Short mmCIF file of C-alpha atoms in Angstrom, two decimals:
data_model
loop_
_atom_site.label_atom_id
_atom_site.label_comp_id
_atom_site.label_asym_id
_atom_site.label_seq_id
_atom_site.Cartn_x
_atom_site.Cartn_y
_atom_site.Cartn_z
CA MET A 24 -58.69 -24.98 32.70
CA PRO A 25 -56.84 -22.49 30.26
CA GLN A 26 -56.26 -18.77 32.06
CA ILE A 27 -58.56 -16.46 29.94
CA THR A 28 -56.85 -13.55 29.19
CA ASN A 29 -57.72 -9.71 28.56
CA THR A 30 -56.55 -9.26 24.90
CA ALA A 31 -56.96 -5.48 24.82
CA ALA A 32 -55.09 -5.11 27.66
CA ALA A 33 -51.98 -7.39 27.13
CA VAL A 34 -51.94 -5.15 23.68
CA GLN A 35 -52.05 -1.98 25.93
CA VAL A 36 -49.36 -3.43 27.86
CA ALA A 37 -46.88 -4.16 25.06
CA ARG A 38 -47.33 -1.12 23.94
CA ALA A 39 -46.29 0.55 26.95
CA LEU A 40 -43.36 -1.48 27.27
CA GLU A 41 -42.05 -1.21 23.33
CA ASP A 42 -42.96 2.67 23.83
CA GLU A 43 -40.74 3.11 26.77
CA ILE A 44 -37.79 0.55 25.67
CA VAL A 45 -37.71 3.27 22.26
CA SER A 46 -37.99 6.43 23.90
CA GLU A 47 -35.26 5.49 26.62
CA GLY A 48 -33.20 3.76 24.00
CA TRP A 49 -32.24 1.07 25.70
CA SER A 50 -29.92 -1.36 23.67
CA ALA A 51 -30.09 -4.79 23.33
CA GLY A 52 -29.58 -6.69 26.80
CA HIS A 53 -31.25 -3.90 29.08
CA PHE A 54 -33.08 -5.22 32.09
CA VAL A 55 -36.85 -4.38 31.49
CA GLY A 56 -38.75 -5.86 34.65
CA ARG A 57 -39.24 -9.33 36.17
CA ARG A 58 -42.62 -10.48 35.13
CA GLN A 59 -44.10 -10.30 39.24
CA GLU A 60 -42.87 -6.43 38.85
CA LEU A 61 -44.09 -5.89 35.61
CA MET A 62 -47.77 -7.57 36.36
CA ALA A 63 -47.79 -4.90 39.63
CA ARG A 64 -46.84 -1.89 37.60
CA PHE A 65 -49.45 -2.50 34.93
CA GLY A 66 -52.08 -4.43 37.28
CA VAL A 67 -52.53 -7.18 35.20
CA ALA A 68 -53.21 -11.29 35.52
CA PRO A 69 -50.21 -13.43 34.85
CA ALA A 70 -51.73 -14.78 31.88
CA THR A 71 -52.34 -11.30 30.57
CA LEU A 72 -49.15 -9.93 30.94
CA SER A 73 -47.54 -13.52 29.57
CA GLU A 74 -49.76 -12.37 26.14
CA ALA A 75 -48.25 -9.12 26.28
CA ILE A 76 -44.48 -10.28 26.63
CA GLN A 77 -45.65 -12.86 23.64
CA LEU A 78 -46.52 -9.75 21.65
CA LEU A 79 -43.20 -8.34 21.75
CA ARG A 80 -40.85 -11.43 21.35
CA ALA A 81 -42.77 -12.32 18.33
CA ARG A 82 -41.65 -8.79 16.95
CA GLY A 83 -38.09 -9.24 18.57
CA ILE A 84 -38.45 -6.68 21.07
CA VAL A 85 -37.85 -8.45 23.96
CA ASP A 86 -36.43 -11.53 25.22
CA ALA A 87 -37.49 -13.81 28.01
CA LYS A 88 -35.05 -15.51 30.39
CA PRO A 89 -36.16 -17.72 33.35
CA GLY A 90 -34.61 -18.67 36.74
CA PRO A 91 -32.65 -17.07 39.36
CA GLY A 92 -31.36 -13.64 37.60
CA GLY A 93 -33.69 -13.97 34.69
CA GLY A 94 -36.55 -11.80 33.51
CA ILE A 95 -37.68 -9.34 30.76
CA PHE A 96 -34.34 -8.27 28.62
CA VAL A 97 -34.31 -5.74 24.90
CA ALA A 98 -33.70 -8.04 22.51
CA THR A 99 -31.12 -8.11 19.71
CA ARG A 100 -32.67 -6.57 16.96
CA SER A 101 -32.79 -8.78 13.46
CA PRO A 102 -32.71 -7.10 10.26
CA PHE A 103 -36.38 -8.19 10.10
CA THR A 104 -37.84 -6.20 12.62
CA HIS A 105 -36.91 -3.04 10.94
CA LEU A 106 -39.72 -4.12 9.17
CA SER A 107 -42.23 -4.54 12.37
CA ASP A 108 -40.76 -0.43 13.49
CA GLN A 109 -42.50 0.71 10.48
CA LEU A 110 -45.33 -1.02 10.16
CA LEU A 111 -45.77 -0.24 13.86
CA GLN A 112 -46.01 3.55 12.43
CA LEU A 113 -49.02 2.62 10.54
CA ARG A 114 -51.09 3.66 13.69
CA GLU A 115 -49.76 7.08 13.07
CA GLY A 116 -50.59 6.94 9.52
CA LYS A 117 -53.46 6.51 7.44
CA ALA A 118 -53.67 2.67 6.59
CA THR A 119 -57.56 1.58 7.61
CA VAL A 120 -58.50 -1.66 8.86
CA GLU A 121 -60.38 -2.75 5.65
CA ASN A 122 -57.22 -2.80 3.51
CA CYS A 123 -55.29 -4.54 6.43
CA LEU A 124 -57.93 -7.08 6.50
CA ARG A 125 -57.46 -7.36 2.76
CA VAL A 126 -53.86 -7.93 3.42
CA LEU A 127 -54.01 -10.45 6.39
CA ASP A 128 -57.04 -12.20 4.01
CA SER A 129 -54.20 -13.19 1.38
CA LEU A 130 -51.99 -14.23 3.84
CA ASP A 131 -54.32 -16.36 5.95
CA GLY A 132 -53.23 -19.39 3.65
CA SER A 133 -49.56 -19.22 4.40
CA VAL A 134 -49.73 -18.83 7.78
CA LEU A 135 -52.24 -21.61 8.57
CA HIS A 136 -50.44 -23.97 6.30
CA ASP A 137 -47.34 -23.03 8.13
CA ALA A 138 -48.84 -23.65 11.76
CA VAL A 139 -50.31 -27.25 10.34
CA GLU A 140 -46.69 -28.48 9.38
CA ASN A 141 -44.95 -26.97 11.86
CA ALA A 142 -46.68 -26.69 15.35
CA SER A 143 -45.26 -28.15 18.23
CA ASP A 144 -47.05 -29.87 21.10
CA GLU A 145 -46.76 -26.62 23.20
CA ASP A 146 -48.07 -24.89 20.09
CA ILE A 147 -51.33 -26.95 19.29
CA ALA A 148 -51.78 -26.90 23.70
CA ASP A 149 -51.97 -23.05 22.75
CA ILE A 150 -53.78 -22.71 20.03
CA SER A 151 -56.48 -25.30 21.49
CA ALA A 152 -56.87 -23.29 24.74
CA CYS A 153 -57.15 -19.94 21.95
CA ALA A 154 -59.85 -22.16 20.40
CA GLU A 155 -61.46 -22.52 23.84
CA THR A 156 -61.46 -19.62 25.24
CA LEU A 157 -63.20 -18.07 21.75
CA LYS A 158 -66.10 -20.76 22.02
CA ALA A 159 -66.62 -19.30 25.36
CA ALA A 160 -66.36 -15.35 24.38
CA TRP A 161 -68.26 -16.05 21.07
CA ASP A 162 -71.89 -14.27 22.41
CA SER A 163 -70.14 -11.49 24.24
CA ALA A 164 -68.20 -8.41 23.57
CA GLU A 165 -65.17 -10.04 24.05
CA ALA A 166 -65.36 -12.41 20.77
CA PRO A 167 -63.26 -10.12 17.86
CA MET A 168 -60.37 -9.95 20.73
CA ALA A 169 -60.65 -13.54 21.15
CA ILE A 170 -60.58 -13.94 17.50
CA TRP A 171 -58.04 -12.05 16.76
CA ALA A 172 -55.56 -13.72 19.09
CA LEU A 173 -56.40 -17.14 17.96
CA HIS A 174 -54.82 -15.93 14.46
CA ALA A 175 -52.06 -14.35 16.06
CA ARG A 176 -50.87 -17.49 17.94
CA ILE A 177 -51.54 -19.56 15.08
CA ALA A 178 -49.01 -16.85 12.93
CA GLN A 179 -46.78 -17.23 15.72
CA VAL A 180 -45.83 -21.04 14.88
CA SER A 181 -44.85 -19.96 11.33
CA PRO A 182 -40.83 -20.21 10.85
CA ASN A 183 -41.00 -17.94 8.07
CA GLU A 184 -39.96 -14.55 10.23
CA LEU A 185 -41.07 -12.09 7.71
CA LEU A 186 -44.39 -13.37 7.41
CA ARG A 187 -44.63 -13.68 11.28
CA SER A 188 -43.52 -9.96 11.48
CA LEU A 189 -46.03 -8.86 8.85
CA TYR A 190 -48.71 -10.88 9.90
CA THR A 191 -48.62 -10.21 13.74
CA ASN A 192 -48.10 -6.37 13.42
CA LEU A 193 -51.33 -5.68 11.23
CA VAL A 194 -53.10 -7.94 13.95
CA ASP A 195 -51.84 -5.69 16.35
CA TYR A 196 -52.66 -2.57 14.54
CA ILE A 197 -56.50 -4.08 14.17
CA ILE A 198 -57.08 -4.64 17.58
CA ALA A 199 -55.84 -1.35 18.43
CA ALA A 200 -58.06 0.56 15.92
CA ARG A 201 -60.91 -1.30 16.63
CA LEU A 202 -60.59 -0.93 20.84
CA GLU A 203 -63.53 1.55 20.72
CA GLY A 204 -66.85 0.61 19.51
CA VAL A 205 -65.92 -3.44 18.48
CA THR A 206 -69.09 -5.64 18.14
CA ALA A 207 -69.16 -9.25 18.47
CA PRO A 208 -70.12 -11.38 15.36
CA THR A 209 -72.87 -13.33 15.86
CA THR A 210 -73.06 -16.71 13.23
CA GLN A 211 -72.31 -20.06 14.58
CA GLU A 212 -70.73 -20.58 10.66
CA ARG A 213 -68.13 -18.14 11.61
CA LEU A 214 -67.24 -19.32 15.22
CA ARG A 215 -67.35 -22.87 13.55
CA THR A 216 -64.88 -21.83 10.51
CA HIS A 217 -62.46 -20.31 13.18
CA LEU A 218 -62.37 -23.22 15.45
CA ASP A 219 -61.60 -25.28 12.05
CA PHE A 220 -58.45 -22.94 12.03
CA ALA A 221 -57.23 -24.43 15.30
CA GLU A 222 -58.61 -28.14 14.49
CA ALA A 223 -56.41 -28.03 11.23
CA VAL A 224 -53.34 -27.48 13.40
CA VAL A 225 -54.48 -29.88 16.34
CA ARG A 226 -54.93 -32.53 13.55
CA ARG A 227 -51.90 -31.38 11.42
CA ASP A 228 -54.60 -31.77 8.37
CA HIS A 229 -53.87 -29.57 5.46
CA LYS A 230 -57.59 -30.19 3.62
CA LEU A 231 -59.29 -28.93 6.55
CA ALA A 232 -57.08 -25.69 6.69
CA GLU A 233 -57.70 -25.18 2.96
CA SER A 234 -61.90 -25.45 3.77
CA ALA A 235 -61.49 -23.11 6.94
CA ILE A 236 -59.13 -20.65 4.46
CA SER A 237 -62.25 -20.59 1.76
CA ARG A 238 -65.37 -20.38 4.08
CA HIS A 239 -63.01 -17.46 6.15
CA ARG A 240 -62.84 -15.38 2.72
CA ARG A 241 -66.24 -15.57 1.94
CA PRO A 242 -67.89 -13.26 4.33
CA ALA A 243 -65.12 -10.32 3.22
CA VAL A 244 -65.53 -10.82 -0.34
CA ALA A 245 -69.31 -10.91 -0.20
CA ALA A 246 -69.43 -7.33 1.76
CA ARG A 247 -66.92 -5.59 -0.94
CA PRO A 248 -68.64 -3.53 -3.30
CA SER A 249 -69.39 -5.12 -6.36
#
């Protein structure tokens, strides 16, 4: 049975670690901590810490090294991660969630087709687990967070580093902006659309991916003023 993560807590842990790395001026290779130490420090479960570390790894902020002498280290930053730094500053700026959603809507096709084309067996297992978590959470307040966790995990498959960084940082921003007063979606059609995102990756089915993307866009388009 896949472990259920607390996505909101994972985002908060990732942000705290990133803020510490920046404020302390730690350079590439600096030891951040071992997983057990970080779990105890933040009071989170292993799956939640793993999600936080994955968020940071996807943005090129940390590396995770296994085995004796391993742990979490500050990563060597690539040029693309400077874009991530700028995107993270959105939370101090004037970008609205609606603007971010419109950008993500335009990127969903590229992200999902990349995942269909490039997903490894490990990626497929993780995405399937995200889909199961979403199904279990659908009628609860955790559903929006589970949706974004699925979107983010699909985006992490893309070999396009710029696309991956842009998408995952926008998802991070939306999650942070919606932590207060978030409401759960209700329709089974919306659930089916998101499950088809995952199913398209599992089946490596570009046709199903295109269908899911089309259905995913309709509610957002219909909600905009004419």
